[in-house]
Short mmCIF file of C-alpha atoms in Angstrom, two decimals:
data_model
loop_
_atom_site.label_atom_id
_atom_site.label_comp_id
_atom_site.label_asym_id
_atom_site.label_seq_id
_atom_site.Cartn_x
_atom_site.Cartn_y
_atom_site.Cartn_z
CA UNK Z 1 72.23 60.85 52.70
CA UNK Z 2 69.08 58.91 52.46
CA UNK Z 3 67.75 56.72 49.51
CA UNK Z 4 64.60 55.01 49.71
CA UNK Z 5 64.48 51.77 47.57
CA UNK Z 6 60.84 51.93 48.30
CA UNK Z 7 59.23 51.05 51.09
CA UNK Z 8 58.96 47.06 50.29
CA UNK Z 9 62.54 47.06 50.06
CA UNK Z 10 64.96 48.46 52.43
CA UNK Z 11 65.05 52.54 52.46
CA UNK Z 12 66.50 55.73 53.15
CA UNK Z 13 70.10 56.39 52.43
CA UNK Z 14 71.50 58.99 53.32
CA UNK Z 15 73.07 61.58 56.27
CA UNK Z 16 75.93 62.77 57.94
CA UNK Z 17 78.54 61.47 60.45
CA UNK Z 18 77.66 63.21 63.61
CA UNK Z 19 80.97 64.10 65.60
CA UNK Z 20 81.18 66.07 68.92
CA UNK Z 21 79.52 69.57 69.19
CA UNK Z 22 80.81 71.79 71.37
CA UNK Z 23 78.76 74.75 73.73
CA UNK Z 24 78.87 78.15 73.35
CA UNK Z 25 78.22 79.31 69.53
CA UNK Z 26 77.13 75.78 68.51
CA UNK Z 27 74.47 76.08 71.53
CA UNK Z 28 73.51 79.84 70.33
CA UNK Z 29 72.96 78.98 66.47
CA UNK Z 30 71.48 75.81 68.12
CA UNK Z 31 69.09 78.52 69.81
CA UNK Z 32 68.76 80.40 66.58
CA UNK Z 33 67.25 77.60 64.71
CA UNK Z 34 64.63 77.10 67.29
CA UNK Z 35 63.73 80.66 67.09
CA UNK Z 36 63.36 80.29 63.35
CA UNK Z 37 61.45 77.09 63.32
CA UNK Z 38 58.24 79.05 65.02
CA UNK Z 39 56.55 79.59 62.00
CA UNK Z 40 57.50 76.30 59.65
CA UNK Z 41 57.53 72.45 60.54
CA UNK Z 42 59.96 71.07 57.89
CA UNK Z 43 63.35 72.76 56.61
CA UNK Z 44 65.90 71.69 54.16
CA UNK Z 45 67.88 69.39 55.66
CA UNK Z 46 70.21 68.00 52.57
CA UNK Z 47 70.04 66.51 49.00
CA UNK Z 48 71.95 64.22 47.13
CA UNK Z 49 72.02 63.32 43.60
CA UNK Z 50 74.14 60.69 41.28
CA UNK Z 51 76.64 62.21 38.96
CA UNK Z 52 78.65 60.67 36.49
CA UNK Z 53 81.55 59.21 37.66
CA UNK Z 54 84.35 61.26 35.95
CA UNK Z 55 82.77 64.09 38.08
CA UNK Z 56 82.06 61.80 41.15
CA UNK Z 57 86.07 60.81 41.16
CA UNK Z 58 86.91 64.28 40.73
CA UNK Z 59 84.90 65.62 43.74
CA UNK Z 60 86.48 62.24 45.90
CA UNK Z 61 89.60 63.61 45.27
CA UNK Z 62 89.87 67.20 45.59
CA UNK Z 63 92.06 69.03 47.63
CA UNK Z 64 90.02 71.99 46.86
CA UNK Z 65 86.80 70.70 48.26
CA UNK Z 66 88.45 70.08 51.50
CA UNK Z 67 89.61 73.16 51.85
CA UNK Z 68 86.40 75.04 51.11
CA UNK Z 69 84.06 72.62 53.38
CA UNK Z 70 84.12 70.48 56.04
CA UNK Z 71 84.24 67.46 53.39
CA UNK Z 72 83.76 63.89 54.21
CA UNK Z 73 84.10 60.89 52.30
CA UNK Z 74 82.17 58.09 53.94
CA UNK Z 75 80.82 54.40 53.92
CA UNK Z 76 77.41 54.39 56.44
CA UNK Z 77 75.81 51.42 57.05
CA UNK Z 78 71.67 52.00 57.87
CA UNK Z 79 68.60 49.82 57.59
CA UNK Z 80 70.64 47.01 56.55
CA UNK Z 81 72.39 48.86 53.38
CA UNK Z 82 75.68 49.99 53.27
CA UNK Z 83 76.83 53.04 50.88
CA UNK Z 84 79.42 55.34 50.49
CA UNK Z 85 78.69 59.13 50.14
CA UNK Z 86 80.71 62.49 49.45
CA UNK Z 87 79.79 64.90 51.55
CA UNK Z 88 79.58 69.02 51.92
CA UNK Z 89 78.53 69.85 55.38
CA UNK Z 90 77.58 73.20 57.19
CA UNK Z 91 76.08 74.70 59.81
CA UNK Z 92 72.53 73.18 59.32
CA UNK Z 93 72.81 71.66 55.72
CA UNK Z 94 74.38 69.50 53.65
CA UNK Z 95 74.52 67.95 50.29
CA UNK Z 96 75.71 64.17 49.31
CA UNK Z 97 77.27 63.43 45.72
CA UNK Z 98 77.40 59.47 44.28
CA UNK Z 99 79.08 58.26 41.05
CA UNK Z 100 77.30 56.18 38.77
CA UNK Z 101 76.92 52.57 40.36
CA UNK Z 102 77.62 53.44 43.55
CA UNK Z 103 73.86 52.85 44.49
CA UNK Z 104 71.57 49.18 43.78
CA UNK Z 105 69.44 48.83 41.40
CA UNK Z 106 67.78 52.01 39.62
CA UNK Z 107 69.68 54.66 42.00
CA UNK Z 108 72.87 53.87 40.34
CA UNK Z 109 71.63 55.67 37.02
CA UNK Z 110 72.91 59.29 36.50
CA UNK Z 111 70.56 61.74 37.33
CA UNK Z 112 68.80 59.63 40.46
CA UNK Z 113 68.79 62.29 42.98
CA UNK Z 114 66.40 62.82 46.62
CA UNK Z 115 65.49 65.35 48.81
CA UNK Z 116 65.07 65.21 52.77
CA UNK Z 117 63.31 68.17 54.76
CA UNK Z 118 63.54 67.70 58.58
CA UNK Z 119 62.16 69.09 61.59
CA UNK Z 120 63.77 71.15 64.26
CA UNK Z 121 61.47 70.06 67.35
CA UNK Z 122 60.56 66.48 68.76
CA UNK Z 123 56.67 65.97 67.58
CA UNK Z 124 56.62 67.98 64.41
CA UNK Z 125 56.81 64.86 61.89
CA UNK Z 126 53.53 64.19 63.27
CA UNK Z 127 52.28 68.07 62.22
CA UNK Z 128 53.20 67.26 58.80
CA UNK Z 129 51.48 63.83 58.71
CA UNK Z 130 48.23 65.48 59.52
CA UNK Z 131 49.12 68.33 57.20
CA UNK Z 132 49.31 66.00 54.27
CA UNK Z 133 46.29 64.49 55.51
CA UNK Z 134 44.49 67.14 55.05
CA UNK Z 135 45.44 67.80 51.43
CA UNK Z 136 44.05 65.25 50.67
CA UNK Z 137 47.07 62.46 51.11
CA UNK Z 138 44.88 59.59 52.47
CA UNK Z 139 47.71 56.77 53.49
CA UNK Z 140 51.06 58.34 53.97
CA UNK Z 141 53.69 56.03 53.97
CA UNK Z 142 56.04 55.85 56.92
CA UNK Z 143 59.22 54.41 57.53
CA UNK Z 144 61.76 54.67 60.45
CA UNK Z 145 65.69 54.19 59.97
CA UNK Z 146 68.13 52.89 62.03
CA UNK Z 147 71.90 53.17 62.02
CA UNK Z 148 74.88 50.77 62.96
CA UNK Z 149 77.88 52.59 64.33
CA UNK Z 150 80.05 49.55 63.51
CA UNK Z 151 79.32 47.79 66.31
CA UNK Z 152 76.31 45.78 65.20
CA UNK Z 153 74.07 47.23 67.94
CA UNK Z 154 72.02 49.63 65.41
CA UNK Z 155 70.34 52.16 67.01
CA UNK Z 156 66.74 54.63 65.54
CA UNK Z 157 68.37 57.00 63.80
CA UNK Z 158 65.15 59.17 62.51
CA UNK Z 159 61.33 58.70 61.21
CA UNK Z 160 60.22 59.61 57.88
CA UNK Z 161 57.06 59.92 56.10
CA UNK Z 162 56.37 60.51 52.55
CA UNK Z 163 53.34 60.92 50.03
CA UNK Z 164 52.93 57.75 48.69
CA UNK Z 165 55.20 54.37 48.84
CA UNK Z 166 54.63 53.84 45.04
CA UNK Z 167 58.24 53.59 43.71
CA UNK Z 168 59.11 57.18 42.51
CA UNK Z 169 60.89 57.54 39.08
CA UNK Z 170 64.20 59.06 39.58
CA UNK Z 171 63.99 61.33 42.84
CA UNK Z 172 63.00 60.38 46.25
CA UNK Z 173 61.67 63.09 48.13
CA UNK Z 174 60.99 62.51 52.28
CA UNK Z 175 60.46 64.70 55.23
CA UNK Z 176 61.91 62.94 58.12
CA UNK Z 177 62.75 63.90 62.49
CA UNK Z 178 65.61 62.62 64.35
CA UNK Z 179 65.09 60.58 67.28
CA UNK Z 180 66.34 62.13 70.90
CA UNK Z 181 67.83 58.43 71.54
CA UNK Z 182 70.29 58.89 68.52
CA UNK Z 183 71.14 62.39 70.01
CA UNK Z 184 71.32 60.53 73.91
CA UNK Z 185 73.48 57.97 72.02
CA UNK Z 186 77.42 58.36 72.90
CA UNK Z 187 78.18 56.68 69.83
CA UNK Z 188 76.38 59.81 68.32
CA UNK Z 189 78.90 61.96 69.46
CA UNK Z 190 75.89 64.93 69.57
CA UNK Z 191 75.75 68.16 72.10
CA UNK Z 192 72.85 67.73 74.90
CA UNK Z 193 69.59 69.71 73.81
CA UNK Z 194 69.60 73.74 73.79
CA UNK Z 195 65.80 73.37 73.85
CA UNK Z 196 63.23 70.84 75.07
CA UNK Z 197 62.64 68.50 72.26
CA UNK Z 198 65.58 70.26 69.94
CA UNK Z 199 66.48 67.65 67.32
CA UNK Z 200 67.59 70.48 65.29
CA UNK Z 201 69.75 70.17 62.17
CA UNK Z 202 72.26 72.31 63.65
CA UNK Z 203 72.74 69.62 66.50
CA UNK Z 204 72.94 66.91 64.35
CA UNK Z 205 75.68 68.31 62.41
CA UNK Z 206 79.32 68.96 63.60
CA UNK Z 207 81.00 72.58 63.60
CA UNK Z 208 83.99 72.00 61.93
CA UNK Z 209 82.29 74.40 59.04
CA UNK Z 210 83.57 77.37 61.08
CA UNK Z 211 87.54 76.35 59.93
CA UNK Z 212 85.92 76.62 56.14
CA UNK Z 213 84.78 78.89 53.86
CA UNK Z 214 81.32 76.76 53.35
CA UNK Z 215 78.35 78.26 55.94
CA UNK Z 216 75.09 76.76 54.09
CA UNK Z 217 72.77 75.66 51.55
CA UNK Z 218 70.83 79.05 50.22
CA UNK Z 219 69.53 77.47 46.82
CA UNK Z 220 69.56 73.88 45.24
CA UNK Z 221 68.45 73.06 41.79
CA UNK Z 222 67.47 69.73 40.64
CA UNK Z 223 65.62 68.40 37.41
CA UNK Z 224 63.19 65.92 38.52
CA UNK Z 225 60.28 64.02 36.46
CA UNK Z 226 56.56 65.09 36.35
CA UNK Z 227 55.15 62.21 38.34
CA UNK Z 228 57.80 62.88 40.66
CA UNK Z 229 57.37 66.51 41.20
CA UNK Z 230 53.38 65.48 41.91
CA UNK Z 231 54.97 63.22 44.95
CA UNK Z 232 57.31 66.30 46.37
CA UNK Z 233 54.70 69.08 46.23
CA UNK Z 234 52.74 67.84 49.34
CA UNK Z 235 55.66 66.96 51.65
CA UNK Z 236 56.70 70.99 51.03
CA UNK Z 237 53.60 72.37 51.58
CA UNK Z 238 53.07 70.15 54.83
CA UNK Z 239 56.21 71.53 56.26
CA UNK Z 240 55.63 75.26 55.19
CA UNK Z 241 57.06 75.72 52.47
CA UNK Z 242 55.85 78.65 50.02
CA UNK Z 243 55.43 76.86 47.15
CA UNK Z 244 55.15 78.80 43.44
CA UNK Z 245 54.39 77.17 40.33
CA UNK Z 246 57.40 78.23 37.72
CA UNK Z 247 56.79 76.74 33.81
CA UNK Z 248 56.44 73.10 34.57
CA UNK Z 249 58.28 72.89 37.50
CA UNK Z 250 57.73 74.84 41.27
CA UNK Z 251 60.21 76.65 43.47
CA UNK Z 252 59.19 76.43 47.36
CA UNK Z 253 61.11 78.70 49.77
CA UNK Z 254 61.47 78.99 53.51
CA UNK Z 255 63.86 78.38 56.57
CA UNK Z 256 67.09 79.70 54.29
CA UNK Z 257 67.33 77.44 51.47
CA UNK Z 258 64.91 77.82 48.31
CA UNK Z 259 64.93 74.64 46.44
CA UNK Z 260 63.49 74.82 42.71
CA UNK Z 261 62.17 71.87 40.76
CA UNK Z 262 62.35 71.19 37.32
CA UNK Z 263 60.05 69.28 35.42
CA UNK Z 264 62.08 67.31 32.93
CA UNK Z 265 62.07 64.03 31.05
CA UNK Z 266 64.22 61.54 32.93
CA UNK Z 267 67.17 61.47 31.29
CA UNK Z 268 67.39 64.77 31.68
CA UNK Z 269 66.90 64.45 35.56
CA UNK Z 270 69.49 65.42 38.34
CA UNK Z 271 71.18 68.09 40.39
CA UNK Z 272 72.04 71.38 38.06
CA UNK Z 273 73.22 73.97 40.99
CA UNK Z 274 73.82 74.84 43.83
CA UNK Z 275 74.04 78.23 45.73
CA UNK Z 276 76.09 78.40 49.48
CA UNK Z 277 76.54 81.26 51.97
CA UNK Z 278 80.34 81.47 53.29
CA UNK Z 279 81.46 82.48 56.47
CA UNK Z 280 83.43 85.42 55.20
CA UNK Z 281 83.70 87.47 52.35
CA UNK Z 282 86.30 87.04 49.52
CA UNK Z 283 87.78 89.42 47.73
CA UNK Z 284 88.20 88.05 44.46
CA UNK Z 285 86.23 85.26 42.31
CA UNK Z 286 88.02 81.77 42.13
CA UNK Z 287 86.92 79.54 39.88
CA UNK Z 288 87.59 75.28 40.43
CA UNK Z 289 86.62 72.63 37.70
CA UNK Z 290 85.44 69.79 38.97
CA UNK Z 291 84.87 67.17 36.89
CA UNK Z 292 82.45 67.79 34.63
CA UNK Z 293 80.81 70.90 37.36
CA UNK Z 294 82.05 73.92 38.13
CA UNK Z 295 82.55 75.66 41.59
CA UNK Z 296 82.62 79.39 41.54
CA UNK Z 297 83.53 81.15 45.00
CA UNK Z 298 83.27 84.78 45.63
CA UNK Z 299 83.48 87.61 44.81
CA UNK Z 300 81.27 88.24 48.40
CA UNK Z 301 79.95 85.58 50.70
CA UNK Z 302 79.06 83.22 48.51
CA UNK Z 303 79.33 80.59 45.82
CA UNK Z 304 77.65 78.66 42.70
CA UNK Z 305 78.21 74.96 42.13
CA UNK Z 306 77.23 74.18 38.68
CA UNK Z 307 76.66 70.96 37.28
CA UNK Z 308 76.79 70.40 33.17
CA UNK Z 309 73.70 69.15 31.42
CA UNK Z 310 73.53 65.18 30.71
CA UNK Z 311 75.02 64.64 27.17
#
């Protein structure tokens, strides 16, 4: 996960434990992702949003969720904040779920939510930059994260750059690029490069997916304020992202996940769904409640998370 309390205070929450990759398939889909990184800079790398806490307990503790993904409940300590996520990784994406006042300040109110983008090749954050320069985004504002392991020797961890470092309302959007040093790390418990300069989502992220039914992110939904969708626009169209206007809000597609963008009043902000790919096809449609949300797997390859609207 990643949070950004703006960039006068501390930033960027967020992200994934990294645990050992191993060759073979992980270095082919490694391969694959390079491949399909020729034609776009920045891909969807994860989201996370704040949920109310009935439905943040409820996801903590399911034996469901663990079943279906490789799920991960986890404190992470970064830029001198500490935080502690729920976590549904795959094969290149991921998604991060907080309660209500898990988060300082005005990311512990339902509905906060934030949106990272990533490259897959060393050098591309620095495409993007003079992408959004040339839109028309003066002064982007940078930032570069670090991570402790626990030992107290932090270490970079990635870059990020966003559209302005004016405090955004209720969702943080940021494109960001891993550092090779975090993957050269031991601590970071990463496979060696399948391509010069890969700092590829896939290599970031373990492959215990393949012992779940949970391949990827395909779709993500999120409400998100005017002023804030003005901020996100840019960073998506930097990266290469198709970007359509829909009613008030936009839906930008590209690299396998198509992320749509409400524009709503505040408190009517946060994530709403959620679409994933499997790694096999099921026969029949199961159906979990999750707190207040609703996971619906099958019939096919693939399954809805739905999340009910604020009351």
């Amino acid at each position: 996960m990643l949070i950004r309390r703006t960039l006068r205070m501390i930033t960027a929450l967020a992200a994934t434990c990294t645990v050992a990759i191993a060759g073979g398939v992980g270095t082919a889909q490694a391969e694959e992702s390079h491949v399909s990184s020729q034609g776009q800079l920045l891909f969807y790398n994860h989201a996370y949003s704040v949920v109310d806490r009935e439905t943040a307990d409820a996801v903590e503790n399911s034996a469901y969720l663990r079943e279906f993904a490789n799920f991960e409940v986890r404190t992470t300590t970064g830029g001198g904040l500490t935080w502690k996520g729920r976590y549904l990784k795959g094969r290149e994406t991921y998604m991060e779920l907080f309660g209500e006042g898990d988060l300082p300040g005005q990311d512990a109110l339902f509905g906060s939510a934030g949106l990272a983008v990533s490259t897959e090749r060393a050098g591309d954050l620095a495409k993007v930059t003079a992408q959004l320069k040339a839109q028309g985004v003066s002064d982007p504002a940078e930032y570069r994260q670090t991570r402790d392991f626990g030992d107290g020797v932090p270490i970079p961890w990635f870059d990020t750059i966003r559209t302005t470092s004016a405090q955004y309302e209720a969702f943080d959007p940021w494109a960001m690029e891993y550092f090779p040093e975090y993957f050269a790390d031991p601590r970071s418990q990463t496979e060696p490069e399948s391509y010069p300069g890969d700092v590829s989502r896939e290599r970031y992220l373990p492959d215990t997916y393949q012992d779940r039914l949970m391949r990827d992110i395909t779709y993500i939904r999120i409400g998100v304020t005017a002023r804030d969708l003005a901020i996100t626009l840019p960073v998506l169209r930097a990266g290469g992202f198709e970007v359509e206007t829909v009613g008030k809000g936009a839906i930008a597609t590209g690299g396998g996940t198509t992320i749509q963008l409400d524009s709503v009043a505040r408190e009517q902000a946060g994530l709403k769904r959620v679409s994933m790919s499997l790694n096999r096809a099921v026969e029949t449609r199961h159906e979990e409640r999750i707190g207040r949300s609703t996971l619906a797997v099958g019939p096919g390859a693939r399954a809805e998370w739905t999340f009910d609207a604020p009351q």
